[in-house]
């Protein structure tokens, strides 16, 4: 069983605090939040040292095994929730669809005014999660991972940049905005640690290198 269930039981107060904060973001008239702040570089280095190093295995993977998007609050599903959280001056209709707003994509530095230009990136891709342990999870656990709005796992970014990233890990792909790379790898390690996912040797080497300069 992934460690995150045990950790949740030990972090009830933190979970309640995060829930209150997330509701405040959702209800804010002009939400302008971003990716939840990842752990520090020092903590990320400690987490990384504890992760299991293993060869990846994609046997049996299907994106359909990670149900997205689910209802987060009211009429808002995961995508709509993240668009509202990550945007500025976001206006939504009764179905929680963003009708106007502005979004800055930290991966490439682009700003967009149409929600259709944004994808919601799974920072640790679903296929990568499968490769490194999620294949042994239940569907409910994979759904929780695919719709996690509490950890730094979901972020609104330029659609074609997300598609270019695809399922690559930091050994093969990093944001073109170099100033964001420290945030990216800290978030990557935090998510992998929280969900008790492994890393492969090339991935660990790349993460170690990037964290050393954070």
Coordinates of N, CA, C and O in Angstrom, one line a residue, residues 34-45 85-86 104-107 121 123-124 151-155 157 165 170 173-175 177-192 207 209-214:
X34 N -1.1 29.5 -7.6 CA -0.3 28.7 -8.5 C 0.0 27.3 -7.9 O -0.7 27.0 -7.0
X35 N 0.9 26.6 -8.5 CA 1.3 25.3 -7.9 C 1.5 25.4 -6.4 O 2.2 26.3 -6.0
X36 N 0.9 24.5 -5.6 CA 1.2 24.5 -4.2 C 2.8 24.5 -4.0 O 3.5 23.7 -4.6
X37 N 3.3 25.3 -3.1 CA 4.7 25.4 -2.9 C 5.3 24.1 -2.5 O 4.9 23.5 -1.5
X38 N 6.3 23.6 -3.3 CA 6.9 22.3 -3.0 C 7.8 22.4 -1.7 O 8.1 23.5 -1.3
X39 N 8.2 21.3 -1.3 CA 9.2 21.2 -0.2 C 10.5 21.9 -0.6 O 10.8 22.1 -1.7
X40 N 11.3 22.3 0.4 CA 12.6 23.0 0.2 C 13.5 22.0 -0.6 O 13.3 20.8 -0.6
X41 N 14.5 22.6 -1.1 CA 15.6 21.8 -1.8 C 16.2 20.8 -0.9 O 16.5 19.7 -1.2
X42 N 16.5 21.3 0.3 CA 17.1 20.4 1.3 C 16.2 19.2 1.6 O 16.7 18.1 1.7
X43 N 14.9 19.5 1.8 CA 14.0 18.4 2.1 C 13.9 17.5 0.9 O 13.8 16.2 1.0
X44 N 13.9 18.1 -0.3 CA 13.8 17.3 -1.5 C 15.0 16.3 -1.7 O 14.9 15.2 -2.1
X45 N 16.2 16.8 -1.3 CA 17.4 16.0 -1.4 C 17.2 14.8 -0.4 O 17.6 13.7 -0.7
X85 N -7.6 28.2 -10.0 CA -6.6 28.4 -9.0 C -5.3 29.1 -9.7 O -4.7 30.0 -9.1
X86 N -5.0 28.7 -10.9 CA -3.7 29.2 -11.5 C -3.9 30.4 -12.3 O -2.9 31.0 -12.7
X104 N -0.6 32.4 -16.8 CA 0.8 32.4 -17.1 C 1.3 31.0 -17.0 O 1.1 30.3 -16.0
X105 N 2.0 30.5 -18.0 CA 2.5 29.2 -18.0 C 4.0 29.2 -17.6 O 4.8 29.7 -18.4
X106 N 4.3 28.7 -16.4 CA 5.7 28.8 -15.9 C 6.7 28.0 -16.6 O 7.9 28.2 -16.5
X107 N 6.2 27.0 -17.4 CA 7.2 26.1 -18.1 C 7.9 26.9 -19.2 O 9.1 26.7 -19.5
X121 N -1.3 19.9 -16.6 CA -0.2 19.0 -16.6 C -0.2 18.2 -15.3 O -0.3 18.7 -14.2
X123 N 2.3 16.9 -13.2 CA 3.8 17.1 -13.1 C 4.5 15.8 -13.2 O 5.5 15.7 -14.0
X124 N 4.2 14.8 -12.4 CA 4.6 13.5 -12.5 C 3.6 12.8 -13.4 O 2.5 12.6 -13.0
X151 N -1.2 18.3 -3.4 CA 0.3 18.2 -3.6 C 0.6 19.1 -4.9 O -0.3 19.4 -5.7
X152 N 1.9 19.4 -5.1 CA 2.3 20.1 -6.3 C 2.4 19.2 -7.5 O 3.4 19.0 -8.1
X153 N 1.2 18.7 -7.9 CA 1.1 17.7 -8.9 C 0.4 18.1 -10.2 O 0.6 17.6 -11.3
X154 N -0.5 19.1 -10.1 CA -1.3 19.6 -11.2 C -1.0 21.1 -11.4 O -1.0 21.9 -10.5
X155 N -0.9 21.5 -12.7 CA -0.6 22.9 -13.0 C -1.0 23.2 -14.4 O -0.9 22.4 -15.3
X157 N -0.6 24.8 -17.9 CA 0.5 25.2 -18.7 C 0.1 25.2 -20.2 O -1.0 24.7 -20.5
X165 N 6.1 17.6 -23.5 CA 6.7 16.9 -22.4 C 6.2 15.5 -22.4 O 7.0 14.6 -22.0
X170 N 12.6 14.0 -15.6 CA 13.5 15.1 -15.7 C 14.9 14.7 -16.4 O 15.7 15.6 -16.7
X173 N 13.3 15.7 -20.0 CA 12.6 16.9 -20.3 C 12.6 17.8 -19.1 O 12.4 17.3 -17.9
X174 N 12.8 19.1 -19.3 CA 12.7 20.1 -18.2 C 12.1 21.4 -18.8 O 12.1 21.6 -20.0
X175 N 11.4 22.2 -18.0 CA 10.8 23.4 -18.5 C 11.9 24.3 -19.1 O 13.1 24.4 -18.7
X177 N 12.0 27.5 -19.2 CA 12.2 28.6 -18.3 C 13.2 28.1 -17.2 O 12.7 27.4 -16.2
X178 N 14.4 28.4 -17.3 CA 15.4 27.8 -16.4 C 15.2 28.1 -14.9 O 15.5 27.3 -14.0
X179 N 14.6 29.3 -14.7 CA 14.4 29.8 -13.3 C 13.3 28.9 -12.6 O 13.2 29.0 -11.4
X180 N 12.5 28.2 -13.4 CA 11.5 27.4 -12.8 C 11.9 25.9 -12.5 O 11.2 25.2 -11.8
X181 N 13.1 25.6 -12.9 CA 13.5 24.2 -12.8 C 13.7 23.7 -11.4 O 13.4 22.5 -11.1
X182 N 14.1 24.6 -10.5 CA 14.3 24.2 -9.1 C 12.9 23.8 -8.5 O 12.8 22.8 -7.8
X183 N 11.9 24.7 -8.8 CA 10.6 24.4 -8.3 C 10.1 23.1 -8.9 O 9.5 22.3 -8.2
X184 N 10.3 22.9 -10.1 CA 9.9 21.7 -10.8 C 10.4 20.4 -10.2 O 9.7 19.5 -9.9
X185 N 11.7 20.4 -10.0 CA 12.3 19.1 -9.4 C 12.0 18.9 -8.0 O 11.8 17.8 -7.5
X186 N 11.8 20.0 -7.2 CA 11.4 19.9 -5.8 C 10.0 19.3 -5.8 O 9.7 18.4 -5.0
X187 N 9.1 19.8 -6.7 CA 7.7 19.2 -6.7 C 7.8 17.8 -7.2 O 7.0 16.9 -6.6
X188 N 8.6 17.5 -8.2 CA 8.7 16.1 -8.7 C 9.0 15.1 -7.6 O 8.4 14.1 -7.4
X189 N 10.1 15.5 -6.8 CA 10.5 14.6 -5.7 C 9.5 14.5 -4.6 O 9.2 13.4 -4.1
X190 N 8.8 15.6 -4.3 CA 7.8 15.6 -3.3 C 6.7 14.6 -3.6 O 6.2 13.8 -2.8
X191 N 6.2 14.7 -4.9 CA 5.1 13.8 -5.3 C 5.5 12.4 -5.3 O 4.8 11.5 -4.8
X192 N 6.7 12.1 -5.8 CA 7.2 10.7 -5.8 C 7.4 10.2 -4.4 O 7.0 9.0 -4.2
X207 N 17.8 14.4 -11.2 CA 17.2 15.1 -10.1 C 18.3 15.6 -9.1 O 18.3 16.7 -8.6
X209 N 21.4 16.3 -9.8 CA 22.1 17.4 -10.4 C 21.4 18.7 -10.3 O 21.9 19.7 -9.9
X210 N 20.1 18.7 -10.6 CA 19.3 19.9 -10.5 C 19.1 20.4 -9.1 O 19.2 21.6 -8.9
X211 N 18.9 19.5 -8.2 CA 18.7 19.9 -6.8 C 20.0 20.5 -6.2 O 20.0 21.3 -5.3
X212 N 21.2 20.0 -6.7 CA 22.4 20.5 -6.2 C 22.6 22.0 -6.4 O 23.3 22.7 -5.7
X213 N 21.9 22.5 -7.5 CA 22.1 23.9 -7.8 C 20.9 24.8 -7.3 O 20.8 25.9 -7.6
X214 N 20.0 24.1 -6.6 CA 18.8 24.9 -6.1 C 19.2 25.8 -4.9 O 20.0 25.3 -4.0

